[in-house]
């Protein structure tokens, strides 16, 4: 027999027992409150509570609401006038039952054993892996000679999210936060974010027996700033960068952009963001964009990569020529340069099983793919020079880049990034 | 409604004085990016930073997308 599920209740603690705070909360949540003072032995809490009406416990400064979208509470909390200091979903309390406890412990043990088995498979696969089996991009950036792994460096990828259950990441602690209302960061139905994060901080594909990720011991942090459909806005990116600066992340990788016209100046907003980030010892790295149709029609570097204080990344093909779609420094006098380049065609990396393709690996093209190569290599540099400033890491990346014959500075900047 | 991202003048803080001024101008603060020295604001009228105190630059909230070749 199917049982009807009860609507979820949320407990909301208000700052003060002030009328204005209560009014603001009612307005922001779109509900009305009945005060506990109005309850009696005949009118009980359950009689007044429904989706449109909550209960306000006057003596505790706490409101209880039910059947409400979490996004509404989060949205109310993000407002300046926010009177909400804390909220949580109603917990279930039940008497301790030894048999139930035993069952739960057995289930935990089963899950734990399964995790150990997955780790064993992974360790074995790594042991047996052919060390030369690197994806072409990793060979091109000289990763095989590097002894660094980005260990302990906070690397934040701002994108569509991340498929947290990816088998290549079972032994990793990946943290994240969504800046898109109503969407979580850990499923990534789009797939783009999982691909970029895999290049920057992934490692080895068990099924394909190939290494595809750069800084596999970096602390991977995900900021979802693009929706499940791949749409975003400047303000979502600002939200995420503001959060990253507060947390003192070292590297922010942005495989995203918005096209600009020839002669268009960089956004002062992103210029200030880049400067604040550098002053905070955080390096912002962004994709130059894919609007070009070379050789005939190169297009200028997109925003935010065109800001002087944000590192702009161009894409190279397997022959180490500028990729046909990669934007160039056509607005260089305004700061819109390509600073450095990295592999960006036929790039193999992790993908999301929740995507339309349903695959956990795929190849992709774009300056989106070139950008996390540079971000991952920045993490290797920061591991090697832990006391270096963001500006010093930027200079080291440029100085270490390999020049490429017959390619213009306008298109590839200082050359192809190289691992340390 | 117009949504803008605003760079504050150097050393300007989001205090009561600024809030009062914005109230006068019917500007609503949607978000304070304290580490970036910026605000997300809303107004029913089109705004011009030249006619506003405390604000150095205004930009509309632009759409962004992944930089992958389609």
Short mmCIF file of C-alpha atoms in Angstrom, two decimals:
data_model
loop_
_atom_site.label_atom_id
_atom_site.label_comp_id
_atom_site.label_asym_id
_atom_site.label_seq_id
_atom_site.Cartn_x
_atom_site.Cartn_y
_atom_site.Cartn_z
CA UNK A 1 0.00 0.00 0.00
CA UNK A 2 1.42 3.36 -0.99
CA UNK A 3 1.76 5.85 1.85
CA UNK A 4 1.18 9.52 1.28
CA UNK A 5 4.39 11.49 1.93
CA UNK A 6 4.11 14.35 4.39
CA UNK A 7 5.14 17.84 3.23
CA UNK A 8 8.59 18.86 4.49
CA UNK A 9 8.76 21.40 7.28
CA UNK A 10 11.51 23.98 7.73
CA UNK A 11 12.56 25.61 10.99
CA UNK A 12 13.62 29.23 10.54
CA UNK A 13 15.34 31.25 13.25
CA UNK A 14 14.83 35.01 13.02
CA UNK A 15 17.32 37.62 14.20
CA UNK A 16 14.97 39.39 16.60
CA UNK A 17 11.33 39.25 17.62
CA UNK A 18 10.58 42.47 15.72
CA UNK A 19 7.45 43.09 13.72
CA UNK A 20 9.47 44.34 10.73
CA UNK A 21 11.61 41.18 10.70
CA UNK A 22 8.50 39.01 10.78
CA UNK A 23 6.88 41.06 8.01
CA UNK A 24 10.03 40.87 5.83
CA UNK A 25 10.20 37.11 6.31
CA UNK A 26 6.53 36.67 5.39
CA UNK A 27 7.03 38.81 2.28
CA UNK A 28 10.25 37.08 1.16
CA UNK A 29 8.91 33.57 1.70
CA UNK A 30 5.46 34.36 0.29
CA UNK A 31 3.65 32.98 3.34
CA UNK A 32 1.67 34.35 6.27
CA UNK A 33 2.34 33.43 9.91
CA UNK A 34 -0.06 32.56 12.67
CA UNK A 35 1.39 33.52 16.03
CA UNK A 36 1.69 30.80 18.66
CA UNK A 37 -0.21 33.18 20.95
CA UNK A 38 -3.32 32.39 18.90
CA UNK A 39 -3.11 28.65 19.54
CA UNK A 40 -5.31 26.99 22.12
CA UNK A 41 -6.39 23.51 23.15
CA UNK A 42 -8.88 23.54 20.27
CA UNK A 43 -6.78 25.39 17.67
CA UNK A 44 -3.52 23.45 17.39
CA UNK A 45 -0.44 24.01 15.23
CA UNK A 46 -1.44 21.39 12.66
CA UNK A 47 -4.80 23.12 12.18
CA UNK A 48 -3.23 26.40 11.03
CA UNK A 49 -0.20 25.17 9.10
CA UNK A 50 -0.36 24.67 5.35
CA UNK A 51 1.67 25.61 2.24
CA UNK A 52 0.61 29.25 2.47
CA UNK A 53 0.61 29.69 6.24
CA UNK A 54 3.35 29.02 8.78
CA UNK A 55 3.54 29.20 12.53
CA UNK A 56 5.53 31.84 14.42
CA UNK A 57 6.69 30.74 17.87
CA UNK A 58 6.69 34.12 19.54
CA UNK A 59 8.67 33.21 22.66
CA UNK A 60 11.41 31.47 20.67
CA UNK A 61 11.72 33.87 17.68
CA UNK A 62 11.32 30.82 15.43
CA UNK A 63 9.03 30.29 12.46
CA UNK A 64 7.93 26.91 11.08
CA UNK A 65 6.86 26.70 7.46
CA UNK A 66 5.94 23.72 5.33
CA UNK A 67 5.94 22.68 1.68
CA UNK A 68 8.17 25.59 0.63
CA UNK A 69 10.89 25.71 -2.05
CA UNK A 70 14.35 25.81 -0.41
CA UNK A 71 15.35 28.38 -3.04
CA UNK A 72 12.86 30.81 -1.53
CA UNK A 73 14.53 30.58 1.88
CA UNK A 74 18.01 30.87 0.35
CA UNK A 75 16.89 33.84 -1.71
CA UNK A 76 15.42 35.54 1.37
CA UNK A 77 18.69 34.93 3.21
CA UNK A 78 20.74 36.52 0.44
CA UNK A 79 18.91 39.84 0.78
CA UNK A 80 20.46 42.73 2.67
CA UNK A 81 17.34 43.13 4.78
CA UNK A 82 17.55 39.43 5.65
CA UNK A 83 16.25 38.73 9.15
CA UNK A 84 16.93 34.97 8.91
CA UNK A 85 19.96 33.85 10.91
CA UNK A 86 19.57 30.09 10.47
CA UNK A 87 17.25 27.50 8.97
CA UNK A 88 17.13 23.74 8.66
CA UNK A 89 14.79 21.01 7.57
CA UNK A 90 12.75 19.54 10.37
CA UNK A 91 14.52 16.55 11.86
CA UNK A 92 12.94 13.27 12.76
CA UNK A 93 13.49 12.08 16.29
CA UNK A 94 12.78 8.54 17.31
CA UNK A 95 13.60 6.32 20.24
CA UNK A 96 16.88 4.45 19.99
CA UNK A 97 16.20 0.93 18.94
CA UNK A 98 19.15 -1.45 19.16
CA UNK A 99 17.96 -3.63 16.29
CA UNK A 100 17.48 -0.60 14.03
CA UNK A 101 20.93 0.66 15.01
CA UNK A 102 22.44 -2.69 14.11
CA UNK A 103 20.75 -2.67 10.70
CA UNK A 104 22.01 0.85 10.01
CA UNK A 105 25.54 -0.10 11.08
CA UNK A 106 25.45 -3.12 8.73
CA UNK A 107 24.35 -0.89 5.86
CA UNK A 108 27.13 1.61 6.62
CA UNK A 109 29.65 -1.23 6.71
CA UNK A 110 28.43 -2.52 3.34
CA UNK A 111 28.79 0.94 1.77
CA UNK A 112 32.23 1.31 3.34
CA UNK A 113 33.39 -2.10 1.98
CA UNK A 114 32.15 -1.13 -1.47
CA UNK A 115 34.18 2.09 -1.32
CA UNK A 116 37.30 0.13 -0.27
CA UNK A 117 36.81 -2.21 -3.26
CA UNK A 118 36.51 0.76 -5.64
CA UNK A 119 39.70 2.23 -4.22
CA UNK A 120 41.53 -1.09 -4.60
CA UNK A 121 40.51 -1.27 -8.27
CA UNK A 122 41.69 2.28 -8.77
CA UNK A 123 45.07 1.76 -7.03
CA UNK A 124 45.63 -1.41 -9.07
CA UNK A 125 44.73 0.38 -12.30
CA UNK A 126 47.15 3.20 -11.49
CA UNK A 127 49.90 0.68 -10.70
CA UNK A 128 49.42 -1.13 -13.98
CA UNK A 129 48.99 1.98 -16.06
CA UNK A 130 51.36 2.70 -18.87
CA UNK A 131 53.07 5.89 -17.80
CA UNK A 132 53.37 6.97 -21.41
CA UNK A 133 49.63 6.72 -21.97
CA UNK A 134 48.94 10.42 -21.71
CA UNK A 135 46.25 12.23 -23.66
CA UNK A 136 47.91 14.28 -26.43
CA UNK A 137 47.37 17.55 -24.61
CA UNK A 138 49.28 16.38 -21.54
CA UNK A 139 52.24 15.32 -23.71
CA UNK A 140 52.17 18.69 -25.47
CA UNK A 141 52.44 20.58 -22.18
CA UNK A 142 55.31 18.34 -21.01
CA UNK A 143 53.48 16.82 -18.07
CA UNK A 144 55.41 13.54 -18.17
CA UNK A 145 58.56 15.25 -16.91
CA UNK A 146 56.82 17.01 -14.02
CA UNK A 147 57.12 15.74 -10.46
CA UNK A 148 54.36 18.06 -9.27
CA UNK A 149 50.69 17.22 -8.85
CA UNK A 150 49.25 20.50 -7.54
CA UNK A 151 49.12 18.97 -4.06
CA UNK A 152 47.27 21.15 -1.57
CA UNK A 153 46.61 24.02 -3.98
CA UNK A 154 43.00 25.31 -3.99
CA UNK A 155 41.81 25.29 -7.60
CA UNK A 156 38.30 26.53 -8.25
CA UNK A 157 36.48 25.76 -11.52
CA UNK A 158 33.56 28.10 -12.29
CA UNK A 159 31.31 26.34 -14.78
CA UNK A 160 28.13 24.23 -15.12
CA UNK A 161 28.94 22.12 -12.02
CA UNK A 162 30.52 18.70 -11.65
CA UNK A 163 29.41 15.07 -11.79
CA UNK A 164 30.47 14.20 -8.27
CA UNK A 165 29.88 10.45 -8.64
CA UNK A 166 32.42 10.13 -11.46
CA UNK A 167 34.44 6.91 -10.83
CA UNK A 168 37.76 8.73 -11.39
CA UNK A 169 37.01 10.98 -8.42
CA UNK A 170 35.92 8.37 -5.84
CA UNK A 171 39.11 8.93 -3.88
CA UNK A 172 38.88 12.74 -4.02
CA UNK A 173 37.22 15.26 -1.78
CA UNK A 174 35.52 17.68 -4.14
CA UNK A 175 33.79 20.67 -2.57
CA UNK A 176 31.37 22.96 -4.33
CA UNK A 177 28.66 25.56 -4.23
CA UNK A 178 25.92 26.52 -6.65
CA UNK A 179 25.34 30.15 -7.53
CA UNK A 180 22.37 29.25 -9.73
CA UNK A 181 19.08 29.36 -7.86
CA UNK A 182 17.32 26.00 -7.66
CA UNK A 183 20.14 23.95 -9.26
CA UNK A 184 22.80 21.93 -7.45
CA UNK A 185 26.49 21.78 -8.31
CA UNK A 186 27.10 18.03 -7.98
CA UNK A 187 25.10 16.49 -10.85
CA UNK A 188 26.07 18.58 -13.91
CA UNK A 189 23.42 17.56 -16.47
CA UNK A 190 25.23 19.84 -18.95
CA UNK A 191 28.61 18.07 -18.75
CA UNK A 192 30.87 21.02 -19.67
CA UNK A 193 31.94 21.68 -16.07
CA UNK A 194 32.87 18.04 -15.48
CA UNK A 195 35.02 18.06 -18.64
CA UNK A 196 36.87 21.25 -17.64
CA UNK A 197 37.37 20.14 -14.02
CA UNK A 198 38.73 16.80 -15.28
CA UNK A 199 41.39 18.52 -17.39
CA UNK A 200 42.45 20.85 -14.57
CA UNK A 201 42.44 18.40 -11.67
CA UNK A 202 41.50 14.91 -12.89
CA UNK A 203 43.91 12.02 -13.21
CA UNK A 204 43.58 8.70 -14.96
CA UNK A 205 40.71 7.07 -16.84
CA UNK A 206 40.38 3.51 -15.59
CA UNK A 207 38.33 2.33 -18.56
CA UNK A 208 40.41 3.98 -21.32
CA UNK A 209 43.77 3.50 -19.54
CA UNK A 210 44.85 7.03 -20.28
CA UNK A 211 45.79 10.00 -18.13
CA UNK A 212 43.90 13.19 -19.00
CA UNK A 213 44.10 15.49 -15.96
CA UNK A 214 46.88 17.85 -14.89
CA UNK A 215 46.86 18.66 -11.15
CA UNK A 216 45.38 15.46 -9.72
CA UNK A 217 46.27 16.27 -6.14
CA UNK A 218 44.97 19.84 -6.16
CA UNK A 219 42.01 20.67 -3.94
CA UNK A 220 39.23 20.79 -6.51
CA UNK A 221 36.49 23.29 -5.74
CA UNK A 222 33.45 23.71 -7.97
CA UNK A 223 31.43 26.88 -8.39
CA UNK A 224 28.30 26.41 -10.46
CA UNK A 225 27.81 29.73 -12.30
CA UNK A 226 26.27 28.38 -15.51
CA UNK A 227 22.86 26.71 -15.41
CA UNK A 228 22.10 23.13 -16.42
CA UNK A 229 21.35 24.58 -19.88
CA UNK A 230 24.71 26.40 -19.99
CA UNK A 231 23.39 29.89 -19.36
CA UNK A 232 24.84 32.34 -16.86
CA UNK A 233 25.30 35.99 -16.08
CA UNK A 234 27.99 38.37 -14.89
CA UNK A 235 26.35 38.59 -11.46
CA UNK A 236 26.51 34.81 -10.86
CA UNK A 237 30.23 34.95 -11.68
CA UNK A 238 30.67 37.88 -9.30
CA UNK A 239 28.89 35.91 -6.57
CA UNK A 240 31.29 33.00 -7.06
CA UNK A 241 34.48 35.08 -7.29
CA UNK A 242 33.52 37.10 -4.21
CA UNK A 243 33.06 33.78 -2.40
CA UNK A 244 36.40 32.44 -3.71
CA UNK A 245 38.29 35.54 -2.59
CA UNK A 246 36.77 35.19 0.87
CA UNK A 247 37.93 31.54 0.96
CA UNK A 248 41.36 32.54 -0.45
CA UNK A 249 41.33 30.09 -3.36
CA UNK A 250 44.57 30.33 -5.36
CA UNK A 251 43.29 29.71 -8.88
CA UNK A 252 39.93 30.44 -10.49
CA UNK A 253 39.43 28.75 -13.85
CA UNK A 254 36.70 30.19 -16.08
CA UNK A 255 35.94 28.34 -19.32
CA UNK A 256 33.21 30.81 -20.18
CA UNK A 257 32.69 34.12 -21.85
CA UNK A 258 30.64 36.63 -23.72
CA UNK A 259 31.70 37.84 -27.21
CA UNK A 260 32.87 41.44 -27.74
CA UNK A 261 33.20 43.60 -30.86
CA UNK A 262 36.36 44.93 -32.48
CA UNK A 263 37.40 48.11 -30.66
CA UNK A 264 35.25 47.32 -27.61
CA UNK A 265 36.98 48.10 -24.33
CA UNK A 266 37.14 45.49 -21.55
CA UNK A 267 34.50 45.70 -18.84
CA UNK A 268 35.69 47.87 -15.92
CA UNK A 269 33.79 45.41 -13.69
CA UNK A 270 36.04 42.51 -14.69
CA UNK A 271 39.13 44.72 -14.66
CA UNK A 272 38.44 45.59 -11.02
CA UNK A 273 37.68 41.94 -10.23
CA UNK A 274 40.99 40.84 -11.75
CA UNK A 275 42.91 43.50 -9.84
CA UNK A 276 41.19 42.66 -6.55
CA UNK A 277 41.91 38.98 -7.15
CA UNK A 278 45.61 39.59 -7.83
CA UNK A 279 45.82 41.79 -4.71
CA UNK A 280 44.19 38.89 -2.84
CA UNK A 281 46.79 36.49 -4.30
CA UNK A 282 44.27 34.74 -6.55
CA UNK A 283 44.92 34.13 -10.23
CA UNK A 284 41.94 34.42 -12.60
CA UNK A 285 42.29 32.42 -15.82
CA UNK A 286 39.69 32.70 -18.59
CA UNK A 287 38.96 31.34 -22.07
CA UNK A 288 39.67 33.64 -25.03
CA UNK A 289 36.47 32.43 -26.73
CA UNK A 290 35.58 30.49 -29.89
CA UNK A 291 34.01 33.01 -32.23
CA UNK A 292 36.74 32.94 -34.92
CA UNK A 293 36.57 31.20 -38.29
CA UNK A 294 40.25 31.10 -39.22
CA UNK A 295 42.17 31.72 -41.27
CA UNK A 296 39.82 34.28 -42.80
CA UNK A 297 37.92 35.63 -39.84
CA UNK A 298 39.65 35.93 -36.46
CA UNK A 299 37.53 37.53 -33.72
CA UNK A 300 38.62 39.45 -30.62
CA UNK A 301 39.18 37.90 -27.19
CA UNK A 302 35.87 37.61 -25.27
CA UNK A 303 34.94 39.04 -21.89
CA UNK A 304 36.13 38.42 -19.16
CA UNK A 305 39.40 37.11 -20.67
CA UNK A 306 39.93 40.52 -22.31
CA UNK A 307 40.49 42.23 -18.95
CA UNK A 308 44.15 43.17 -18.49
CA UNK A 309 44.30 41.60 -15.02
CA UNK A 310 42.71 38.28 -16.09
CA UNK A 311 44.85 35.73 -17.92
CA UNK A 312 43.38 35.08 -21.42
CA UNK A 313 43.90 31.59 -22.90
CA UNK A 314 43.99 30.64 -26.58
CA UNK A 315 43.53 27.13 -28.02
CA UNK A 316 45.97 25.06 -30.13
CA UNK A 317 45.32 22.07 -32.36
CA UNK A 318 47.36 18.84 -32.40
CA UNK A 319 49.78 20.33 -34.94
CA UNK A 320 50.39 23.14 -32.42
CA UNK A 321 48.81 25.79 -34.63
CA UNK A 322 46.20 28.21 -33.40
CA UNK A 323 42.83 26.40 -33.44
CA UNK A 324 40.47 27.63 -36.17
CA UNK A 325 37.90 28.87 -33.64
CA UNK A 326 40.29 30.46 -31.11
CA UNK A 327 39.89 34.22 -30.65
CA UNK A 328 42.90 36.53 -31.01
CA UNK A 329 44.30 39.76 -29.62
CA UNK A 330 42.49 42.04 -32.05
CA UNK A 331 41.74 44.54 -29.28
CA UNK A 332 45.22 44.30 -27.77
CA UNK A 333 45.60 48.05 -27.28
CA UNK A 334 42.64 47.89 -24.89
CA UNK A 335 44.07 44.92 -22.99
CA UNK A 336 42.25 42.19 -24.95
CA UNK A 337 45.24 39.94 -25.48
CA UNK A 338 45.79 36.20 -25.59
CA UNK A 339 48.39 35.78 -22.83
CA UNK A 340 49.25 32.12 -23.31
CA UNK A 341 47.89 29.06 -25.14
CA UNK A 342 47.20 25.39 -24.46
CA UNK A 343 45.77 22.34 -26.26
CA UNK A 344 42.12 22.85 -27.22
CA UNK A 345 41.05 20.36 -29.92
CA UNK A 346 40.14 16.70 -29.48
CA UNK A 347 40.63 16.98 -25.73
CA UNK A 348 39.68 13.84 -23.84
CA UNK A 349 38.38 14.25 -20.30
CA UNK A 350 35.74 13.21 -17.80
CA UNK A 351 32.08 13.90 -18.56
CA UNK A 352 28.78 13.64 -16.78
CA UNK A 353 26.63 10.50 -16.78
CA UNK A 354 23.72 12.85 -16.11
CA UNK A 355 24.24 14.63 -19.44
CA UNK A 356 22.16 13.97 -22.57
CA UNK A 357 25.00 11.80 -23.93
CA UNK A 358 25.08 9.78 -20.71
CA UNK A 359 28.82 9.21 -21.15
CA UNK A 360 31.46 9.60 -18.45
CA UNK A 361 34.24 10.47 -20.95
CA UNK A 362 34.32 12.37 -24.22
CA UNK A 363 36.48 14.55 -26.45
CA UNK A 364 35.69 18.25 -26.81
CA UNK A 365 37.04 21.33 -28.61
CA UNK A 366 37.33 24.88 -27.34
CA UNK A 367 39.29 27.51 -25.51
CA UNK A 368 37.19 26.08 -22.65
CA UNK A 369 39.45 23.03 -22.80
CA UNK A 370 42.68 25.04 -23.12
CA UNK A 371 41.88 27.12 -20.03
CA UNK A 372 41.91 24.29 -17.44
CA UNK A 373 45.28 23.08 -18.80
CA UNK A 374 46.75 26.44 -17.76
CA UNK A 375 44.82 26.40 -14.45
CA UNK A 376 46.14 22.92 -13.63
CA UNK A 377 49.69 23.89 -14.53
CA UNK A 378 49.35 27.04 -12.39
CA UNK A 379 48.59 24.66 -9.50
CA UNK A 380 51.83 22.74 -10.24
CA UNK A 381 53.76 26.02 -10.13
CA UNK A 382 52.11 27.02 -6.87
CA UNK A 383 53.03 23.67 -5.35
CA UNK A 384 56.64 24.25 -6.45
CA UNK A 385 56.66 27.89 -5.25
CA UNK A 386 54.19 27.98 -2.35
CA UNK A 387 55.16 31.51 -1.31
CA UNK A 388 54.89 33.04 -4.77
CA UNK A 389 52.30 35.73 -5.39
CA UNK A 390 49.61 35.37 -8.06
CA UNK A 391 51.47 37.86 -10.26
CA UNK A 392 54.70 35.86 -9.88
CA UNK A 393 52.90 32.65 -10.88
CA UNK A 394 51.49 34.47 -13.94
CA UNK A 395 55.00 35.58 -14.94
CA UNK A 396 56.44 32.09 -14.36
CA UNK A 397 53.73 30.56 -16.57
CA UNK A 398 54.51 33.02 -19.37
CA UNK A 399 58.27 32.69 -18.98
CA UNK A 400 58.04 28.88 -19.00
CA UNK A 401 55.86 28.79 -22.13
CA UNK A 402 57.34 27.24 -25.27
CA UNK A 403 57.48 29.55 -28.30
CA UNK A 404 55.93 28.12 -31.44
CA UNK A 405 57.25 28.73 -34.94
CA UNK A 406 55.08 30.42 -37.52
CA UNK A 407 52.43 31.42 -34.99
CA UNK A 408 51.56 35.03 -34.20
CA UNK A 409 51.84 36.53 -30.71
CA UNK A 410 48.40 38.01 -31.41
CA UNK A 411 46.94 34.50 -31.65
CA UNK A 412 48.83 32.42 -29.08
CA UNK A 413 50.46 34.95 -26.71
CA UNK A 414 53.72 33.71 -25.18
CA UNK A 415 53.30 30.20 -26.66
CA UNK A 416 52.16 26.85 -25.32
CA UNK A 417 52.08 26.54 -21.52
CA UNK A 418 54.59 24.05 -20.09
CA UNK A 419 54.48 22.04 -16.85
CA UNK A 420 57.19 22.63 -14.30
CA UNK B 1 13.35 46.92 -14.10
CA UNK B 2 17.02 47.56 -14.77
CA UNK B 3 19.63 45.42 -13.07
CA UNK B 4 23.14 46.86 -12.84
CA UNK B 5 26.51 45.88 -11.49
CA UNK B 6 28.06 48.94 -9.90
CA UNK B 7 31.67 49.68 -8.97
CA UNK B 8 31.79 51.86 -5.89
CA UNK B 9 34.10 54.87 -5.67
CA UNK B 10 37.32 54.14 -3.81
CA UNK B 11 36.84 53.88 0.00
CA UNK B 12 33.04 54.06 -0.21
CA UNK B 13 31.38 51.75 2.29
CA UNK B 14 27.86 50.35 2.23
CA UNK B 15 26.70 52.32 5.26
CA UNK B 16 23.50 54.11 6.29
CA UNK B 17 24.49 57.25 4.37
CA UNK B 18 24.78 55.31 1.12
CA UNK B 19 21.61 53.35 1.82
CA UNK B 20 19.67 56.58 2.48
CA UNK B 21 20.99 58.09 -0.74
CA UNK B 22 19.97 55.01 -2.74
CA UNK B 23 16.54 55.12 -1.10
CA UNK B 24 16.15 58.71 -2.27
CA UNK B 25 17.09 57.66 -5.80
CA UNK B 26 14.78 54.61 -5.58
CA UNK B 27 17.67 52.23 -6.07
CA UNK B 28 17.47 48.84 -4.39
CA UNK B 29 20.66 47.01 -3.36
CA UNK B 30 20.28 43.37 -4.35
CA UNK B 31 23.76 42.18 -3.36
CA UNK B 32 26.91 43.57 -1.80
CA UNK B 33 30.11 41.99 -3.15
CA UNK B 34 32.27 43.12 -0.27
CA UNK B 35 35.52 41.54 -1.52
CA UNK B 36 35.11 43.10 -4.94
CA UNK B 37 33.92 46.59 -3.92
CA UNK B 38 30.81 46.22 -6.07
CA UNK B 39 27.04 46.09 -5.75
CA UNK B 40 24.22 44.51 -7.69
CA UNK B 41 21.43 47.06 -7.81
CA UNK B 42 17.93 47.42 -9.22
CA UNK B 43 16.12 50.49 -10.45
CA UNK B 44 12.88 51.09 -12.32
CA UNK B 45 14.66 53.84 -14.30
CA UNK B 46 17.73 53.71 -16.51
CA UNK B 47 20.73 54.90 -14.49
CA UNK B 48 23.81 56.92 -15.44
CA UNK B 49 26.86 56.73 -13.18
CA UNK B 50 27.69 60.38 -14.02
CA UNK B 51 24.53 61.47 -12.21
CA UNK B 52 25.05 59.33 -9.14
CA UNK B 53 27.19 59.79 -6.06
CA UNK B 54 29.33 56.93 -4.68
CA UNK B 55 29.32 55.01 -7.99
CA UNK B 56 32.30 54.96 -10.34
CA UNK B 57 30.92 52.67 -13.02
CA UNK B 58 27.69 50.94 -13.95
CA UNK B 59 27.20 47.94 -16.20
CA UNK B 60 24.17 45.86 -17.03
CA UNK B 61 24.22 42.20 -15.99
CA UNK B 62 25.36 40.41 -19.18
CA UNK B 63 24.68 36.81 -20.19
CA UNK B 64 27.60 34.35 -20.20
CA UNK B 65 28.01 30.89 -21.69
CA UNK B 66 30.53 28.05 -21.93
CA UNK B 67 33.48 28.66 -24.27
CA UNK B 68 33.18 25.37 -26.14
CA UNK B 69 33.10 25.14 -29.90
CA UNK B 70 29.54 24.36 -30.96
#
